[in-house]
mmCIF file of C-alpha atoms in Angstrom:
data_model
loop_
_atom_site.group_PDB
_atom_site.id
_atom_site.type_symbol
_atom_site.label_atom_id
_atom_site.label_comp_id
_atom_site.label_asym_id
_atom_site.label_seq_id
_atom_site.Cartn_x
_atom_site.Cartn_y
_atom_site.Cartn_z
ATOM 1 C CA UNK A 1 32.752 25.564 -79.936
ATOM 2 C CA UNK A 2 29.231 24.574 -79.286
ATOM 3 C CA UNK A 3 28.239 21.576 -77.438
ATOM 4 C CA UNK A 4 26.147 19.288 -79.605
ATOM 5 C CA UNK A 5 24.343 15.758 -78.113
ATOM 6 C CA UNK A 6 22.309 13.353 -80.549
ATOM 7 C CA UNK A 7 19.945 11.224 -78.545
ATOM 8 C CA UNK A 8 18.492 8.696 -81.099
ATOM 9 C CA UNK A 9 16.537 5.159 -80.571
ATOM 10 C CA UNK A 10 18.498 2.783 -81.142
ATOM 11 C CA UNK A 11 16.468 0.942 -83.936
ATOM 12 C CA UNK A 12 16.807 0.836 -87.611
ATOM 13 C CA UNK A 13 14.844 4.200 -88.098
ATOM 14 C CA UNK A 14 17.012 5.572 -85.105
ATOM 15 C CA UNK A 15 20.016 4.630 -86.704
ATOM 16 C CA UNK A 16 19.132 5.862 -90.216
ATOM 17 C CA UNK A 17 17.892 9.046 -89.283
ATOM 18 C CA UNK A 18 20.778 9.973 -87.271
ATOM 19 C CA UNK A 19 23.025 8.865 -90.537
ATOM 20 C CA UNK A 20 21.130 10.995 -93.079
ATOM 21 C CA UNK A 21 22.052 13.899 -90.729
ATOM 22 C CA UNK A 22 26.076 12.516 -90.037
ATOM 23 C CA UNK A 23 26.245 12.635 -94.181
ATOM 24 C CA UNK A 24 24.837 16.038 -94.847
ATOM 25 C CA UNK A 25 26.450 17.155 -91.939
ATOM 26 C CA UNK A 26 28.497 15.283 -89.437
ATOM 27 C CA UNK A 27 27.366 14.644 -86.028
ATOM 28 C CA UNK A 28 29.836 14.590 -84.197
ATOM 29 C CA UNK A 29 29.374 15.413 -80.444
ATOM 30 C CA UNK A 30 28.029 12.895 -77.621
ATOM 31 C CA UNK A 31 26.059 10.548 -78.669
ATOM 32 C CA UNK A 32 23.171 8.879 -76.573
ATOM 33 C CA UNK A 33 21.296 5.913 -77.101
ATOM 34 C CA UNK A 34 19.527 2.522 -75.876
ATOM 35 C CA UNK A 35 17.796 -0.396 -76.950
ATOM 36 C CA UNK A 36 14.441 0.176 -78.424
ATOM 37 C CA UNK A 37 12.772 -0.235 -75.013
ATOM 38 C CA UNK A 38 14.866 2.263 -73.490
ATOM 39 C CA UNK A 39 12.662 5.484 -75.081
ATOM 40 C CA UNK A 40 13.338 8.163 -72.148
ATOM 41 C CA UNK A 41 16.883 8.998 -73.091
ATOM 42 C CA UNK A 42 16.692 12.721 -72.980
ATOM 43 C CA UNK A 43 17.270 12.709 -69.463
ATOM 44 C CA UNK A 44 20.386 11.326 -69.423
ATOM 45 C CA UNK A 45 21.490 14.813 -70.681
ATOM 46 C CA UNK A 46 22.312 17.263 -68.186
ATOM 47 C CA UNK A 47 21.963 20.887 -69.655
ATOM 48 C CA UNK A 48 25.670 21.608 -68.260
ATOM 49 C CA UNK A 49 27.034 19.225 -70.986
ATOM 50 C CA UNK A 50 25.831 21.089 -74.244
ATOM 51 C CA UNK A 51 24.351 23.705 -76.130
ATOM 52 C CA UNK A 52 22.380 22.328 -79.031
ATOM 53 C CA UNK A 53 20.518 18.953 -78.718
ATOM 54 C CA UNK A 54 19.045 16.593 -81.240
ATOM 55 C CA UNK A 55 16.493 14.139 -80.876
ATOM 56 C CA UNK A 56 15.661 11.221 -82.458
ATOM 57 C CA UNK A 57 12.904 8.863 -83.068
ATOM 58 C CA UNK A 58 11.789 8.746 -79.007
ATOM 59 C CA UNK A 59 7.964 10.059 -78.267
ATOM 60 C CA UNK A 60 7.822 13.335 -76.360
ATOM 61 C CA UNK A 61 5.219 11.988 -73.855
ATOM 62 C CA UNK A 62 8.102 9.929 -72.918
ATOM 63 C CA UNK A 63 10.650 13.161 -72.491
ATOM 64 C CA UNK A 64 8.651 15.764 -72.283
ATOM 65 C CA UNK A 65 9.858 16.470 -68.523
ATOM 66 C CA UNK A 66 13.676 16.339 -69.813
ATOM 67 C CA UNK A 67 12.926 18.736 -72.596
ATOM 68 C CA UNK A 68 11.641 21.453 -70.659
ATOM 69 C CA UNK A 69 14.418 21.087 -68.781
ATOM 70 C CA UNK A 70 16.927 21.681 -71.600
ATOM 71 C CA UNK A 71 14.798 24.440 -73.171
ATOM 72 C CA UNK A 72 14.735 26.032 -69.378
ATOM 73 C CA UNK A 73 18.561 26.298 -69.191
ATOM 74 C CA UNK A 74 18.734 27.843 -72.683
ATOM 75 C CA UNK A 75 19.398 24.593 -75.019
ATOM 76 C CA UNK A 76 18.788 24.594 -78.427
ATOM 77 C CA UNK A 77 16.522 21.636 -79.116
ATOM 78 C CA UNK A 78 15.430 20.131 -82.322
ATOM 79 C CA UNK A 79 13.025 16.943 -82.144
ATOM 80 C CA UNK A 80 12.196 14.822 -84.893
ATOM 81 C CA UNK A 81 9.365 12.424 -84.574
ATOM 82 C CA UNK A 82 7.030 9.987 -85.547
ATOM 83 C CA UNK A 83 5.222 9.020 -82.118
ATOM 84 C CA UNK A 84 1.930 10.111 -80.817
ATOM 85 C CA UNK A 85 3.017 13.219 -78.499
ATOM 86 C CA UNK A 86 0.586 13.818 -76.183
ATOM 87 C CA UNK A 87 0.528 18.060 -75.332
ATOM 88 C CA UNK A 88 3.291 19.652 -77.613
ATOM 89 C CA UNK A 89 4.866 22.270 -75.537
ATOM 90 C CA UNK A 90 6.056 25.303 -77.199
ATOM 91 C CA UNK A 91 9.293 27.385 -76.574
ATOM 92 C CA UNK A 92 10.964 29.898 -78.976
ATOM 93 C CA UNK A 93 14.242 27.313 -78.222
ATOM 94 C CA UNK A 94 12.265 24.591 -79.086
ATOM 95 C CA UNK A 95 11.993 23.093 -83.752
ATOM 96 C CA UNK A 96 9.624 20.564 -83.323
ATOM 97 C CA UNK A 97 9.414 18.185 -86.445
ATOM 98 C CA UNK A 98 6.604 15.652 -85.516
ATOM 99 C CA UNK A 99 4.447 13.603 -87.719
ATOM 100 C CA UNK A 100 2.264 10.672 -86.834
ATOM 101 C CA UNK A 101 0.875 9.852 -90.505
ATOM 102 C CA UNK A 102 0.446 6.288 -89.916
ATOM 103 C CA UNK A 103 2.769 5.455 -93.452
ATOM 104 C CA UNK A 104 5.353 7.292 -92.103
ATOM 105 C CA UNK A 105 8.250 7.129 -89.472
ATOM 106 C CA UNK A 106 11.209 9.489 -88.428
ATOM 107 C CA UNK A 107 13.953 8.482 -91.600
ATOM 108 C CA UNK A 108 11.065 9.607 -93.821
ATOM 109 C CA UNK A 109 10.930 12.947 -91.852
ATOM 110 C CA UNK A 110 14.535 13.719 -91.899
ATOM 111 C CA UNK A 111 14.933 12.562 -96.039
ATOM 112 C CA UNK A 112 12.062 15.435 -96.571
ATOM 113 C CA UNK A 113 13.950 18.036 -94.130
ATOM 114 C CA UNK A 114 17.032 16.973 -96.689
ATOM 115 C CA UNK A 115 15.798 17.261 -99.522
ATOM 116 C CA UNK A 116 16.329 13.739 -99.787
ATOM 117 C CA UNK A 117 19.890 13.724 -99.608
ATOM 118 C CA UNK A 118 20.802 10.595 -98.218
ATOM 119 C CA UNK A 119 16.964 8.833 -99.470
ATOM 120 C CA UNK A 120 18.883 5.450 -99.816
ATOM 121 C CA UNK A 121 19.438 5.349 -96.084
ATOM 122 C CA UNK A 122 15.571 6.769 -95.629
ATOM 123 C CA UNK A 123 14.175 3.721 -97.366
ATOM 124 C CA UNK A 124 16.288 1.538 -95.278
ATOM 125 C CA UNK A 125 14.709 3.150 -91.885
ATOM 126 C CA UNK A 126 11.094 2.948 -93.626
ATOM 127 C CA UNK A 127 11.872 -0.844 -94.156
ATOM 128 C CA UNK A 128 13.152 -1.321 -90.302
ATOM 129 C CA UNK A 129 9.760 0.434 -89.056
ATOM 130 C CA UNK A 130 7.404 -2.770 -91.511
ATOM 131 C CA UNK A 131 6.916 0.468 -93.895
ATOM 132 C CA UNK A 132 7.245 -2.359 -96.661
ATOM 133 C CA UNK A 133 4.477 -0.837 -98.932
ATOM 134 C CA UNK A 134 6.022 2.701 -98.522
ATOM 135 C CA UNK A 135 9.563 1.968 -99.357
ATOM 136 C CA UNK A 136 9.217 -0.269 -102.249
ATOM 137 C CA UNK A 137 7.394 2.506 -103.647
ATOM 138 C CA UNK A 138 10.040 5.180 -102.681
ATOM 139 C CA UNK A 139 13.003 2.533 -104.347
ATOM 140 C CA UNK A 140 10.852 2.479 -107.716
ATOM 141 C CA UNK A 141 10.778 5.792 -107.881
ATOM 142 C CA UNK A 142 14.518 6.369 -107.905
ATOM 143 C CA UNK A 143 15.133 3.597 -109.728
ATOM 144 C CA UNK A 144 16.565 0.993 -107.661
ATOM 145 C CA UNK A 145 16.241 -2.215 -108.828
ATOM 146 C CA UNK A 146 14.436 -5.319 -107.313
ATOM 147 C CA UNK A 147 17.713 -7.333 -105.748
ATOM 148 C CA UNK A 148 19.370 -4.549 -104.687
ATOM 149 C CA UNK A 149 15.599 -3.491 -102.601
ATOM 150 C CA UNK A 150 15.750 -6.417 -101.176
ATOM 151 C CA UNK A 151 18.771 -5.725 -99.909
ATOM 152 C CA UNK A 152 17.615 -2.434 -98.680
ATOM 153 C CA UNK A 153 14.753 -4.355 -96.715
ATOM 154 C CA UNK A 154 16.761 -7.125 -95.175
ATOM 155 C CA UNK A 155 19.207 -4.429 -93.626
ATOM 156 C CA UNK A 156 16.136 -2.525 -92.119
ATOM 157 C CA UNK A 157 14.929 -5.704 -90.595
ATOM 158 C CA UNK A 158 18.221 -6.756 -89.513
ATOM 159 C CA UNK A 159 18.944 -3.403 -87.800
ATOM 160 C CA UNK A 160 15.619 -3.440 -86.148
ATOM 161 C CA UNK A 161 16.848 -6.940 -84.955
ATOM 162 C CA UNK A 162 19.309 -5.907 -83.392
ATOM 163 C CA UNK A 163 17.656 -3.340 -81.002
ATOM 164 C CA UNK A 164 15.412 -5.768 -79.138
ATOM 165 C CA UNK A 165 16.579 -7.014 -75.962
ATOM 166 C CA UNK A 166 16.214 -5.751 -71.756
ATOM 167 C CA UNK A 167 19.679 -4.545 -72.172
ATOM 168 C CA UNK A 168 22.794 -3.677 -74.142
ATOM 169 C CA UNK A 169 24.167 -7.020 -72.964
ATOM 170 C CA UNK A 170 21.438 -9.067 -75.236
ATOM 171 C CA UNK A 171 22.308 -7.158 -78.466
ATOM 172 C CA UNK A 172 24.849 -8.223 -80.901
ATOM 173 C CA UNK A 173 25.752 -3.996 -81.796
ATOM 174 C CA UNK A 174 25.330 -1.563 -79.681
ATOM 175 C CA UNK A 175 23.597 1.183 -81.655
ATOM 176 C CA UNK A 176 26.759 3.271 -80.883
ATOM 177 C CA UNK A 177 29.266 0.789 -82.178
ATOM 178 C CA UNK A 178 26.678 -0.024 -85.774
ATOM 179 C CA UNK A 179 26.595 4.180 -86.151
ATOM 180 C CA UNK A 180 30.727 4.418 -85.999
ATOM 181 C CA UNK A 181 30.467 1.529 -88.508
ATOM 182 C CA UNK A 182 27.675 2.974 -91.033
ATOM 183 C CA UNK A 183 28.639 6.431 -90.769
ATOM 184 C CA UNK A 184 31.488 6.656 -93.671
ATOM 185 C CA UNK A 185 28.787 4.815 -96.225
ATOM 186 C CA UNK A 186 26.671 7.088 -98.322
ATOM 187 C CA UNK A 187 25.117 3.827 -100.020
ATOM 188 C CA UNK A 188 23.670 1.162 -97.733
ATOM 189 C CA UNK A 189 24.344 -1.446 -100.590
ATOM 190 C CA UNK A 190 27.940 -0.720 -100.011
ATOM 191 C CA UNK A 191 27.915 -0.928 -96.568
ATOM 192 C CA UNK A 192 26.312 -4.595 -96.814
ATOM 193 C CA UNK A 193 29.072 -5.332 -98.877
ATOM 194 C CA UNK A 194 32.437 -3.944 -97.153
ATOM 195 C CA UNK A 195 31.263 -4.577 -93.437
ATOM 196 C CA UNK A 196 30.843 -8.217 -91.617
ATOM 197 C CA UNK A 197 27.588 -6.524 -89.823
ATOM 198 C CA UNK A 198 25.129 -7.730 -92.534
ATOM 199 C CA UNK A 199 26.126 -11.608 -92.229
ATOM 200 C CA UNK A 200 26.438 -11.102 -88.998
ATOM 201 C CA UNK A 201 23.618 -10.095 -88.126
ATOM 202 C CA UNK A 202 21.878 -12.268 -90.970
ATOM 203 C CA UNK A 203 23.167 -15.655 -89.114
ATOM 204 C CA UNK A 204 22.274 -14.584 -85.616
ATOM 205 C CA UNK A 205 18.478 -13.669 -86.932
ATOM 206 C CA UNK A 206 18.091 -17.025 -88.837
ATOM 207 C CA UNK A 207 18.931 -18.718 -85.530
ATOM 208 C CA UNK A 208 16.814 -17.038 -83.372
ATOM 209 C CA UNK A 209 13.989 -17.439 -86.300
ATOM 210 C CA UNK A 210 14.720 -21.647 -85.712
ATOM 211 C CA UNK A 211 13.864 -21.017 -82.124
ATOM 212 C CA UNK A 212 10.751 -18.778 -82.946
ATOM 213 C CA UNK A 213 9.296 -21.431 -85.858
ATOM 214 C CA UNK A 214 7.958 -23.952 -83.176
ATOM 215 C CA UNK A 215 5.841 -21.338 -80.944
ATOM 216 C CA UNK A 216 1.794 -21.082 -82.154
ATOM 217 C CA UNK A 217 -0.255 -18.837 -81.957
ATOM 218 C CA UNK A 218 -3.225 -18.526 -79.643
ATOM 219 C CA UNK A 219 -6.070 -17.580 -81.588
ATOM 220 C CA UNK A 220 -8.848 -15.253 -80.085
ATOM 221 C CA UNK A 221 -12.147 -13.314 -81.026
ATOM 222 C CA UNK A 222 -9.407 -10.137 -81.269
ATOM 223 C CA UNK A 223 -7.086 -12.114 -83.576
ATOM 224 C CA UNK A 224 -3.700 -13.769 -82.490
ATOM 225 C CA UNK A 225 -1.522 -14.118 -79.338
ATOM 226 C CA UNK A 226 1.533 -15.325 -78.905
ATOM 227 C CA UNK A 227 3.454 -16.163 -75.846
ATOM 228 C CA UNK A 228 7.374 -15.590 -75.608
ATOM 229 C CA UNK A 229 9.639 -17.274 -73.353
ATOM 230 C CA UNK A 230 12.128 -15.471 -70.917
ATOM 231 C CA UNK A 231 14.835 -16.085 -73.395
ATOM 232 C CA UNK A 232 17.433 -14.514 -74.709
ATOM 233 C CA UNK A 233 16.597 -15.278 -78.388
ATOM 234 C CA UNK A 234 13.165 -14.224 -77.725
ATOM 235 C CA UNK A 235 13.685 -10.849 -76.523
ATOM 236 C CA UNK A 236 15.775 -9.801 -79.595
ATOM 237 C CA UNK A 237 13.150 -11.365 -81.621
ATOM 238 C CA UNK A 238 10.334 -9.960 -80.231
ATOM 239 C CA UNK A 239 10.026 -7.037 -82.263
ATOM 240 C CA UNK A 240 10.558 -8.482 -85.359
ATOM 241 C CA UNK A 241 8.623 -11.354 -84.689
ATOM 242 C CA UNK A 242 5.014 -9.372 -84.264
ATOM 243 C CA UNK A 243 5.943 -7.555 -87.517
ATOM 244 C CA UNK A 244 6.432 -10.733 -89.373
ATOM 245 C CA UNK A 245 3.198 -12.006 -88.104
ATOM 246 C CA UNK A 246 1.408 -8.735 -89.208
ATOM 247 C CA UNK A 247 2.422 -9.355 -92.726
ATOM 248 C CA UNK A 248 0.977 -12.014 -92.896
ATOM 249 C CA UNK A 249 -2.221 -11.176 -91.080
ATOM 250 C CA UNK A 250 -2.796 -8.164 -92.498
ATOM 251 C CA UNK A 251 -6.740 -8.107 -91.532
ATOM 252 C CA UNK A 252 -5.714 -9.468 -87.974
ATOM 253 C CA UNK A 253 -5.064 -7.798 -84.999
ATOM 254 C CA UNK A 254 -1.579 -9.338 -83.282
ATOM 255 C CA UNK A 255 -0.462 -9.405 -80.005
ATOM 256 C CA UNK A 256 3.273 -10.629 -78.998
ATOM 257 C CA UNK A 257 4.045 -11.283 -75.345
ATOM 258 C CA UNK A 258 7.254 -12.290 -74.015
ATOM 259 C CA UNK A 259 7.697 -13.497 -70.337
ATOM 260 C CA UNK A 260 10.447 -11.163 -68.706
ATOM 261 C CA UNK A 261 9.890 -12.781 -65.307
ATOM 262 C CA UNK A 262 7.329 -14.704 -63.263
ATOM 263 C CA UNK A 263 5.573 -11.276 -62.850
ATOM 264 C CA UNK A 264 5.038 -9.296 -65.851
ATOM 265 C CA UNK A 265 5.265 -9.154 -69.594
ATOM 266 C CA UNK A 266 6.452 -7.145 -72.289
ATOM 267 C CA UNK A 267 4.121 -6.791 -74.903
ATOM 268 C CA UNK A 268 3.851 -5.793 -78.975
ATOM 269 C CA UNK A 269 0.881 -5.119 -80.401
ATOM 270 C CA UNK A 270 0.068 -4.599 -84.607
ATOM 271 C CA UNK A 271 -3.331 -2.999 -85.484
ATOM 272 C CA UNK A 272 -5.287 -4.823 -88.649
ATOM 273 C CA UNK A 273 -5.034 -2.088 -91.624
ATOM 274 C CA UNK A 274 -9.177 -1.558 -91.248
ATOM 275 C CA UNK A 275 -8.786 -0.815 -86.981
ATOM 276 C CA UNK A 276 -10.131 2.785 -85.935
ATOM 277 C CA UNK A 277 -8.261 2.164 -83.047
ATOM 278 C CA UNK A 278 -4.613 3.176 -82.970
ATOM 279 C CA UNK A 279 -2.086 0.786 -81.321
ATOM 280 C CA UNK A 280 -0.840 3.636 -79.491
ATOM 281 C CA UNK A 281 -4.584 4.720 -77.933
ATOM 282 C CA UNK A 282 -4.926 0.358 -77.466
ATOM 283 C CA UNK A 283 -1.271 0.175 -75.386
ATOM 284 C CA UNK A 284 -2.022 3.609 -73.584
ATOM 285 C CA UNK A 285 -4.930 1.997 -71.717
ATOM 286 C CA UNK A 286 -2.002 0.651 -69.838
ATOM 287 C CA UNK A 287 0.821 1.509 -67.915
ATOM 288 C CA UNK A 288 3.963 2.067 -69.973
ATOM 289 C CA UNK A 289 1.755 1.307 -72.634
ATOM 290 C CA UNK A 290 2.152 3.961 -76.237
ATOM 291 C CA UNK A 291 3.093 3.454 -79.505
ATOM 292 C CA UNK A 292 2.233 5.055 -82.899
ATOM 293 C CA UNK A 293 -1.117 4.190 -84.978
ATOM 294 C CA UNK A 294 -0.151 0.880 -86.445
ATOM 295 C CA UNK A 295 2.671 -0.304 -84.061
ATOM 296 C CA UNK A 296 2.568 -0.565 -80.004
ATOM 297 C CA UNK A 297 3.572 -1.739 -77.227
ATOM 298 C CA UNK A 298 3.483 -2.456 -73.145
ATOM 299 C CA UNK A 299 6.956 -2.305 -71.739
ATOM 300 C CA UNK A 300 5.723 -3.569 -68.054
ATOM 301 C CA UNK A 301 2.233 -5.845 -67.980
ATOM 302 C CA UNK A 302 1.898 -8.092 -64.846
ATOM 303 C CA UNK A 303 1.225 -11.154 -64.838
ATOM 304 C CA UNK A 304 -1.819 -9.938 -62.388
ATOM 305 C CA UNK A 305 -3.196 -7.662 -65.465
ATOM 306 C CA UNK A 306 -2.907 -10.241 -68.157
ATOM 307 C CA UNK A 307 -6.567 -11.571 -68.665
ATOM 308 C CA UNK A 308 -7.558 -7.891 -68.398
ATOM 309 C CA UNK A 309 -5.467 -7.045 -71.967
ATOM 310 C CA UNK A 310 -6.604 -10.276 -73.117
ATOM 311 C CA UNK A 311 -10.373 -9.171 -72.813
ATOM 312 C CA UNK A 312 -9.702 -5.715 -73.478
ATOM 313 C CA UNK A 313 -7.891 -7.129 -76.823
ATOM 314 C CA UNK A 314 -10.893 -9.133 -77.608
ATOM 315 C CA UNK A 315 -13.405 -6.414 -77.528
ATOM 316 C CA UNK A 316 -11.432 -3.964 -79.176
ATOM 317 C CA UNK A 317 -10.656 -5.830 -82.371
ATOM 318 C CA UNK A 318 -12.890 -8.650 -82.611
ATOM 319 C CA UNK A 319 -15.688 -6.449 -84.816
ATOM 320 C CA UNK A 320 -12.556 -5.813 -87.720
ATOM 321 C CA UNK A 321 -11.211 -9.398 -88.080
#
């Protein structure tokens, strides 16, 4: 029997990718997974353990290393994708589905390798990832109506939500436990209403949001900064919080940093819709910096290279505010 390992973020688009595949097929064989952070998973799989291996929703230049070792010891590898890659190896073992559109994120890849079999759960991944524009338009067009969208939306943020944090420890779900819980559910609307995860989930954002309402923002020649504290509630908002921003700067470039320690930050960065720079190319100047075009972020800045980002963020978008 072969030997089949899922590695999947754990975010919303993660998590609805991997169940578009479970209901046209189900997945089961070893699952492995993180917080949203945690985006070199591949290497946790040793090629003794399996035969086949599919990937995710993680950026190759993060696992490109781990792949070639797979595809070396004769694993089957598909990788699905939304990420700027870097160099795209190629290897007879190796279907690479990868696809950086800037309106588009790993669900939507998998609902076109479907067919769009499962597009309910799609639309739910392309809300998660601040697609907002994208999946209303893909809920028109099959006709689902306006309350039961925003439904759709509020799960996508609320799954997203819950992948924030340093650790496992500082989410409500593990992405494991929310997949064993989703996976029966061909309809997301039905899932909101049979499982306790949705108002769960809902209560424990709403909090956090009370925490987040009294921080400002810092505003710049680059457009907006906002400092984090080292905080529980702020590392599972983090996320979240920079998308919420973007929305409603739209013509602003955003920057979210939250203090981890006294010597570095993790940062999020959103790109105004008129940037020529990607967030991924911005975040890359940096180590542990990368992203996608619209959506970045720095995983490790010290505290010694902050007024270096902070300049480099100032000249970069200052000319598209």
């Amino acid at each position: 029997m072969s030997r089949h390992a899922f590695v999947f973020n754990g975010d919303a688009d993660g998590l609805c990718s991997l169940q578009q595949l479970h209901l046209s097929q189900p997945c089961d064989g070893q699952l492995f997974t993180g917080v949203k952070r945690d985006q070199s998973l591949l290497k946790r799989v040793e090629p003794d353990w399996v035969d086949r291996v599919t990937v995710l929703d993680l950026p190759l230049s993060y696992n490109r290393e781990a792949l070639m070792r797979l595809l070396d010891a004769g694993k089957t590898v598909t990788y699905v994708d939304h990420h700027f890659p870097g160099d795209i190896p190629s290897h007879a073992k190796l279907d690479l589905r990868i696809d950086t559109d800037a309106n588009g994120c790993t669900s939507l890849i998998v609902d076109r390798l479907l067919g769009g079999a499962a597009h309910r759960w799609a639309i739910v991944g392309a809300f998660g990832d601040n697609l907002h524009s994208v999946a209303n338009q893909l809920a028109g067009q099959i006709g689902i109506d306006a309350s039961k969208t925003r439904l759709l939306k509020e799960l996508g943020r609320l799954l997203n939500y819950n992948s924030y944090g340093d650790a496992i420890e500082d989410l409500y779900y593990s992405p494991v436990e929310l997949h064993k819980t989703m996976r029966d559910y061909s309809d997301p609307v039905t899932f909101i209403e049979d499982e306790a995860v949705f108002s769960n989930l809902r209560e424990a954002y709403n909090q956090d949001m009370s925490a987040a309402r009294g921080v400002l923002g810092e505003t710049r020649p680059g457009g907006l900064v906002y400092f984090l504290p080292n905080l529980p509630w702020a590392r599972r908002l983090t996320g979240i919080f920079a998308n919420l921003i973007a929305n409603d700067y739209r013509n602003q470039a955003i920057a979210v940093l939250t203090q981890c320690d006294a010597h570095y930050y993790r940062v999020h960065l959103r790109t105004p819709e008129a940037s020529t720079v990607a967030a991924a190319d911005f975040c890359g100047r940096f180590p542990s910096g990368g992203g996608r075009a619209s959506a970045g972020g720095i995983n490790f800045l010290p505290q010694s290279n902050l007024d270096l980002f902070l300049n480099e963020f100032d000249q970069t978008f200052q000319s598209v505010r």
